[in-house]
Structures are given as structure tokens and as C-alpha cells.
């Protein structure tokens, strides 16, 4: 009997869970960051970042194939012992909780700046914590259905970029091409941070109904993310001049200021209000992932109490500590640097070790 059969997810849910976890706050700032680091070639690192994320994702899939009915913690327990599994579960819980909180906090800061400047951060977090708890407490299947729904009901959003570009765009802003490939390669690391989210496959894999399609699913998810990043980055690059784009903290939103209709003004506010649903697809899987790890650590089946406690702790933190964008930027940078070896480097060595271990064991058995 499958250990996680009660909460199985379809291939579509698997794709949109990973894609939703990747497309979050990074989209709003990515064009500016790439323009600062790689200039007019800033869109090229997105392709390199996609290649790196796909390669790392496929390695993770190969690791999980070694123990298809369990999570990474079950696999580590099998190969390295009980305490290794518990240590990985604890570190994963801290990582997912930390990442989810940073994304949640950033979303609150955006709301305070663009939509509700007079409302305290902890009040906004309480308002968003209620639907987060309602959806996330039911597991990956319900979060996956929510991610599917949000994807399809927000397909209209790129239309407003087309309207903005129709008013003003200059393709010459992309020239010259391949001006400084050294800067492009250095900017690839920043782009690879934006693809974070595929590490959720370590948790999602045992829930996937058709595990033989896990590889194609994660390639599709990463490719969707790459298309979104390319679209918004190129749109901002041809709209703003190479010097002008660096003056806007969120050029992805600022570009929409020129979009006006006779019946509606300040389109960027409407856009950002809908984009909050997109952001929620990012923090929900991380928060549930954190509580899934802690529940596994303590041998509990019910994740809802752990999720409630996590959300309460976040609200309390927001009440006593008033965050700023600079503080959140520092937290994001720290998270990205800490997570990089655990997402890209350690899985590679783990896959090599497991492959060698199986070959040696096979020879001994013969």
C-alpha cells in the first residue's frame, strides 16, 4: 500500500505546484536586477538559469526514484540511518518555514506600499493567514487544485503588458547582443535564485500518481517559469531605456502605469491585487512543506496544528518587528546563498553516492 496515497496529486497539479512556487516575488524585481548585472543582455541569463534548474530538477527526480514511495527523509533514513533522516527533516522544515515567511512578508510590504499604505503589517498578515490556513491545511492535493485555478484565472494578465508596449516600445534597447558574456555568466547565479521552488519535488514526488511522468512534468514547470521570466524581462527592457530601468525597484509593476482605460485608472493597482493570488501560490507550498517536515519529524499525521502554530508565530513576529524592504532584501539574499549548495550541489553528490552504492551492492549480491 502506498504511504501517501490519501493525498495523491495529478501531473497537472504537480506542474502548477512547482511553477507556482517559482513565480512569485522574483518576477517583480528580476528585470531590474538583470539590467544592473548584465545590461542589455540581461534576458540571456534566464535561459542559462533554466538549464541549470532543469538539470538540478532531473537529478532530484533520479534521487527520488531510489525510494519512490517515500520522501527525501524516508530515503535518508533508509540509506544513512534514523538520525540522518531526522536531521534532514529539521533542516528542511527550517528552510521551508524561512522561505515561506520571507515571501509572505514581501507580499505584505508590497500591499502596504501599493494598495493599503495605512494598514499595519501584522493586520494584513492575519487577513491572509486565514485563507492560507483554510487551503494549506488540506495538503498538497488542495494546494495543487488552487495553483491550477489561479494559473487559469490569471492568464489575462499579460494582455495589459501588450497594451503598455503598444503605447511605447523600442526594440533597439536590446542591442547590442552578446556585449559582455562574462557579465551574463555572473548574472546567471542571480537568475538561478528565481527558479527556486523545484526543490519541492523532494516532497511532492511520493504524492504524484504517475511517477514515470515526473521528469517531463518538472521540465514543463521550469519551462513555464522561464517563459514568464523572459516575457516580463523583455517587455521591461524594450519599454524602459537601459539606464531608466535601474531606477525602478519593481519595473514589472511600474510599466503598467501607462495603461489606462476610460472606465478605469491606476491599472497597476488592479494588476497587483490579482497578482497577490499568484504570490499566494508561492508561500502556501512552502508553509505546508515546513509543517509536513515537522509532522514527519514527530511522527504525526495531522499537519493542521503545526500549520496554525507556524502562522501564529509569523503574525507575532510581524507585530513586534516592523519589516522594511531593505531588511527583506537582506533576508532574501541570505536565504538564496544558504539554499544554493543544498539545491544545486548536495543533490548532485547524493545522486552520485546512491548510484555508486547501488552498483557496489549489486556486485556483492551477485
XYZ file of C-alpha atoms in Angstrom:
366
model
C 0.000 0.000 0.000
C 1.230 3.481 -0.882
C 2.207 5.505 2.161
C 0.916 8.823 0.757
C -1.983 7.535 -1.373
C -4.551 9.536 0.616
C -3.254 12.831 -0.797
C -2.152 11.943 -4.328
C -1.761 14.694 -6.906
C -2.166 14.643 -10.685
C 0.535 15.573 -13.170
C -1.141 18.954 -13.795
C -1.221 19.713 -10.071
C 2.423 18.652 -9.795
C 3.381 21.024 -12.631
C 1.456 24.011 -11.296
C 2.623 23.463 -7.711
C 6.257 23.724 -8.799
C 5.602 26.512 -11.305
C 3.568 28.426 -8.718
C 6.324 28.102 -6.129
C 8.815 29.569 -8.620
C 6.810 32.514 -9.959
C 6.492 34.859 -7.020
C 8.166 37.997 -5.769
C 11.200 37.482 -8.003
C 9.225 38.398 -11.132
C 8.590 41.926 -9.874
C 12.287 42.775 -9.424
C 14.048 40.413 -11.821
C 14.227 42.807 -14.845
C 15.939 45.499 -12.739
C 18.398 43.046 -11.179
C 19.337 41.599 -14.562
C 19.680 45.064 -16.113
C 22.057 46.080 -13.317
C 24.210 42.969 -13.639
C 24.151 42.165 -17.362
C 22.869 45.296 -19.116
C 21.010 44.796 -22.402
C 21.938 41.079 -22.364
C 20.036 40.614 -19.093
C 17.481 38.278 -20.675
C 20.131 35.695 -21.636
C 20.902 34.541 -18.041
C 17.259 33.442 -17.771
C 17.928 30.734 -20.360
C 21.098 29.635 -18.549
C 19.218 29.648 -15.231
C 16.509 27.489 -16.802
C 19.104 24.984 -17.999
C 20.643 24.794 -14.509
C 17.258 24.380 -12.810
C 16.173 21.643 -15.234
C 19.439 19.761 -14.707
C 19.145 20.029 -10.904
C 15.465 19.037 -11.060
C 16.191 15.900 -13.085
C 18.914 14.912 -10.617
C 16.376 15.243 -7.798
C 13.979 13.007 -9.702
C 16.713 10.391 -10.133
C 17.377 10.527 -6.389
C 13.711 10.047 -5.541
C 13.470 7.063 -7.900
C 15.717 5.219 -5.435
C 12.817 5.268 -2.938
C 9.648 6.182 -4.908
C 7.114 5.659 -2.128
C 8.832 7.935 0.389
C 10.105 11.458 0.801
C 13.717 12.585 0.978
C 13.643 11.977 4.745
C 12.490 8.385 4.269
C 15.244 7.878 1.703
C 17.929 9.326 4.023
C 16.653 7.159 6.857
C 16.942 4.077 4.663
C 20.478 4.781 3.451
C 22.044 6.771 6.310
C 20.058 5.926 9.420
C 17.292 7.368 11.591
C 19.202 10.397 12.864
C 20.245 11.448 9.375
C 16.605 11.402 8.297
C 15.575 13.478 11.305
C 18.386 15.985 10.730
C 17.370 16.449 7.082
C 13.724 16.826 8.112
C 14.611 19.500 10.690
C 16.802 21.460 8.264
C 14.126 21.210 5.577
C 11.451 22.450 7.981
C 13.578 25.480 8.872
C 14.302 26.190 5.198
C 10.675 25.958 4.054
C 9.404 27.997 7.005
C 12.063 30.675 6.492
C 11.458 30.888 2.735
C 7.687 30.954 3.137
C 7.894 33.715 5.716
C 10.164 35.878 3.538
C 7.763 35.586 0.594
C 4.750 36.254 2.821
C 6.450 39.257 4.390
C 7.415 40.664 0.974
C 3.842 40.372 -0.221
C 2.669 42.311 2.840
C 5.233 45.051 2.122
C 4.001 45.328 -1.475
C 0.419 45.687 -0.261
C 1.417 48.410 2.194
C 3.257 50.405 -0.490
C 0.935 49.984 -3.463
C -2.570 49.283 -2.108
C -3.099 49.828 1.653
C -0.334 52.116 2.977
C -2.064 52.868 6.269
C -2.639 49.303 7.481
C -0.217 47.595 9.866
C 1.694 44.607 8.536
C 0.512 42.179 11.209
C -3.137 43.017 10.451
C -2.608 42.211 6.764
C -0.815 39.007 7.687
C -3.770 37.929 9.842
C -6.155 38.587 6.942
C -4.047 36.485 4.570
C -3.244 33.817 7.165
C -6.925 32.799 7.391
C -7.331 31.711 3.731
C -3.794 30.312 3.772
C -4.681 28.042 6.681
C -8.019 27.092 5.123
C -6.385 25.924 1.887
C -2.973 24.657 3.004
C -4.186 22.554 5.940
C -5.785 20.125 3.470
C -2.490 19.078 1.917
C -0.774 19.160 -1.445
C -3.833 17.953 -3.350
C -5.923 21.003 -2.419
C -2.958 23.389 -2.789
C -2.383 21.858 -6.237
C -6.019 22.452 -7.225
C -5.709 26.035 -6.025
C -2.493 26.507 -8.026
C -4.277 25.159 -11.123
C -7.206 27.512 -10.618
C -5.027 30.591 -10.107
C -2.975 29.803 -13.218
C -6.020 29.725 -15.483
C -7.865 32.703 -13.993
C -4.757 34.909 -14.312
C -3.991 34.106 -17.966
C -5.452 37.503 -18.929
C -2.748 39.456 -17.085
C -0.140 39.523 -19.925
C -2.725 41.381 -22.052
C -2.001 44.583 -20.122
C 1.684 44.348 -20.983
C 0.686 44.207 -24.633
C -1.351 47.394 -24.107
C 1.596 49.102 -22.377
C 4.047 48.077 -25.106
C 1.686 49.260 -27.811
C 1.988 52.746 -26.341
C 5.770 52.728 -26.068
C 8.445 50.226 -27.006
C 11.879 50.316 -28.624
C 13.475 47.033 -29.701
C 16.767 48.848 -30.112
C 17.070 48.777 -26.300
C 18.053 45.094 -26.624
C 21.085 45.913 -28.754
C 23.935 45.168 -28.889
C 23.555 41.438 -28.327
C 26.205 39.377 -26.523
C 28.036 42.519 -25.459
C 29.697 41.086 -22.351
C 29.271 37.333 -21.827
C 31.285 37.450 -18.602
C 28.588 39.621 -17.003
C 25.937 37.315 -18.441
C 27.508 34.286 -16.777
C 27.864 36.131 -13.462
C 24.198 37.178 -13.623
C 23.147 33.553 -14.139
C 23.525 32.880 -10.424
C 21.008 35.624 -9.619
C 18.628 34.110 -12.157
C 19.034 30.638 -10.688
C 17.745 32.005 -7.379
C 14.499 32.988 -9.120
C 13.966 29.367 -10.193
C 13.935 28.171 -6.570
C 10.818 26.145 -5.911
C 11.678 22.996 -7.851
C 13.213 21.615 -4.638
C 9.625 20.901 -3.581
C 9.869 17.799 -5.757
C 11.564 16.101 -2.807
C 8.215 16.354 -1.009
C 5.859 16.123 -3.998
C 7.319 13.033 -5.667
C 5.741 10.383 -3.387
C 2.327 12.049 -3.838
C 2.484 12.004 -7.652
C 0.090 9.486 -9.199
C 2.113 8.770 -12.352
C 5.698 8.908 -11.173
C 7.035 7.882 -14.574
C 5.989 11.351 -15.801
C 7.762 13.249 -13.025
C 10.695 14.235 -15.249
C 8.571 15.621 -18.079
C 6.366 17.367 -15.526
C 9.223 19.197 -13.862
C 10.673 20.180 -17.255
C 7.303 21.678 -18.219
C 7.087 23.526 -14.880
C 10.557 25.029 -15.258
C 9.860 25.910 -18.892
C 6.646 27.736 -17.979
C 8.606 29.694 -15.400
C 11.291 30.539 -17.946
C 8.659 31.824 -20.407
C 7.152 34.072 -17.730
C 10.579 35.460 -16.768
C 11.546 36.019 -20.405
C 8.256 37.731 -21.190
C 8.323 40.249 -18.338
C 12.074 40.888 -18.672
C 11.997 41.563 -22.419
C 8.815 43.642 -22.002
C 10.554 45.846 -19.416
C 13.761 46.027 -21.449
C 12.011 47.308 -24.605
C 9.777 49.691 -22.625
C 12.428 51.320 -20.422
C 15.814 52.516 -21.597
C 18.882 50.617 -20.287
C 19.581 53.430 -17.797
C 15.978 54.117 -16.877
C 15.029 50.564 -15.890
C 17.502 50.549 -12.990
C 15.639 53.482 -11.376
C 12.505 51.411 -10.713
C 12.523 48.892 -7.886
C 9.630 46.913 -9.424
C 9.672 47.715 -13.164
C 7.262 44.841 -13.791
C 4.580 46.856 -11.980
C 5.778 50.349 -12.940
C 5.377 49.584 -16.648
C 1.616 49.297 -16.135
C 1.279 52.930 -15.016
C 0.787 53.944 -18.649
C -2.180 51.579 -19.037
C -5.435 53.497 -18.678
C -8.998 52.902 -19.772
C -11.910 55.285 -19.862
C -13.626 53.345 -17.110
C -10.510 52.535 -15.049
C -7.316 54.238 -13.879
C -4.297 53.016 -11.889
C -4.288 49.662 -13.632
C -1.138 48.646 -11.790
C -3.150 48.559 -8.538
C -5.709 46.183 -10.043
C -2.912 44.094 -11.504
C -1.099 43.836 -8.175
C -4.328 42.952 -6.347
C -4.797 39.960 -8.670
C -1.098 39.173 -8.502
C -1.490 38.524 -4.783
C -3.160 35.244 -5.741
C -0.064 34.370 -7.760
C 2.114 35.194 -4.756
C -0.059 33.017 -2.508
C 0.769 30.041 -4.746
C 4.379 30.585 -3.710
C 4.128 30.814 0.068
C 1.433 28.129 0.552
C 3.512 25.137 -0.652
C 6.489 26.334 1.389
C 4.448 26.704 4.560
C 2.757 23.354 4.148
C 6.153 21.872 3.315
C 7.516 23.168 6.633
C 4.647 21.657 8.609
C 4.884 18.402 6.649
C 8.537 18.160 7.720
C 7.774 18.812 11.384
C 4.869 16.345 11.328
C 7.148 13.689 9.833
C 9.764 14.513 12.464
C 7.321 13.897 15.323
C 5.500 11.026 13.624
C 2.175 12.883 13.350
C -0.396 12.549 10.581
C -2.251 15.799 11.272
C -0.390 18.799 9.823
C -3.050 21.425 10.578
C -1.941 22.150 14.158
C 1.651 22.697 13.084
C 0.492 24.998 10.273
C -1.658 27.020 12.663
C 1.248 27.386 15.091
C 3.578 28.495 12.269
C 1.138 31.159 11.082
C 0.625 32.424 14.643
C 4.387 32.733 15.123
C 4.658 34.716 11.885
C 1.881 37.090 12.941
C 3.549 37.613 16.331
C 6.886 38.328 14.647
C 5.253 40.900 12.352
C 3.600 42.513 15.387
C 6.841 43.003 17.327
C 9.202 43.607 14.374
C 8.160 46.097 11.702
C 9.911 44.982 8.485
C 11.328 47.143 5.705
C 12.198 46.384 2.091
C 15.925 46.602 2.866
C 15.619 44.096 5.694
C 13.608 41.763 3.481
C 16.221 42.086 0.726
C 18.902 41.018 3.197
C 16.807 38.039 4.298
C 16.228 37.044 0.677
C 19.919 37.285 -0.127
C 20.846 35.194 2.913
C 18.240 32.565 2.049
C 19.435 32.337 -1.564
C 23.089 31.919 -0.596
C 22.352 29.309 2.069
C 19.987 27.341 -0.161
C 22.197 27.326 -3.274
C 24.509 24.432 -2.237
C 21.608 22.431 -0.792
C 19.610 22.759 -4.027
C 22.277 22.528 -6.712
C 25.396 20.910 -5.228
C 24.416 18.451 -2.477
C 21.764 16.645 -4.622
C 24.436 16.004 -7.257
C 26.768 14.360 -4.735
C 23.866 12.454 -3.160
C 22.852 11.081 -6.579
C 26.441 10.022 -7.311
C 26.729 8.340 -3.897
C 23.434 6.448 -4.273
C 24.348 5.323 -7.791
C 27.745 4.002 -6.635
C 26.130 2.407 -3.578
C 23.621 0.521 -5.718
C 26.310 -0.723 -8.110
C 28.515 -1.968 -5.271
C 25.543 -3.594 -3.563
C 24.555 -5.232 -6.838
C 28.014 -6.738 -7.274
C 28.061 -8.031 -3.677
C 24.630 -9.620 -4.137
C 25.798 -11.419 -7.280
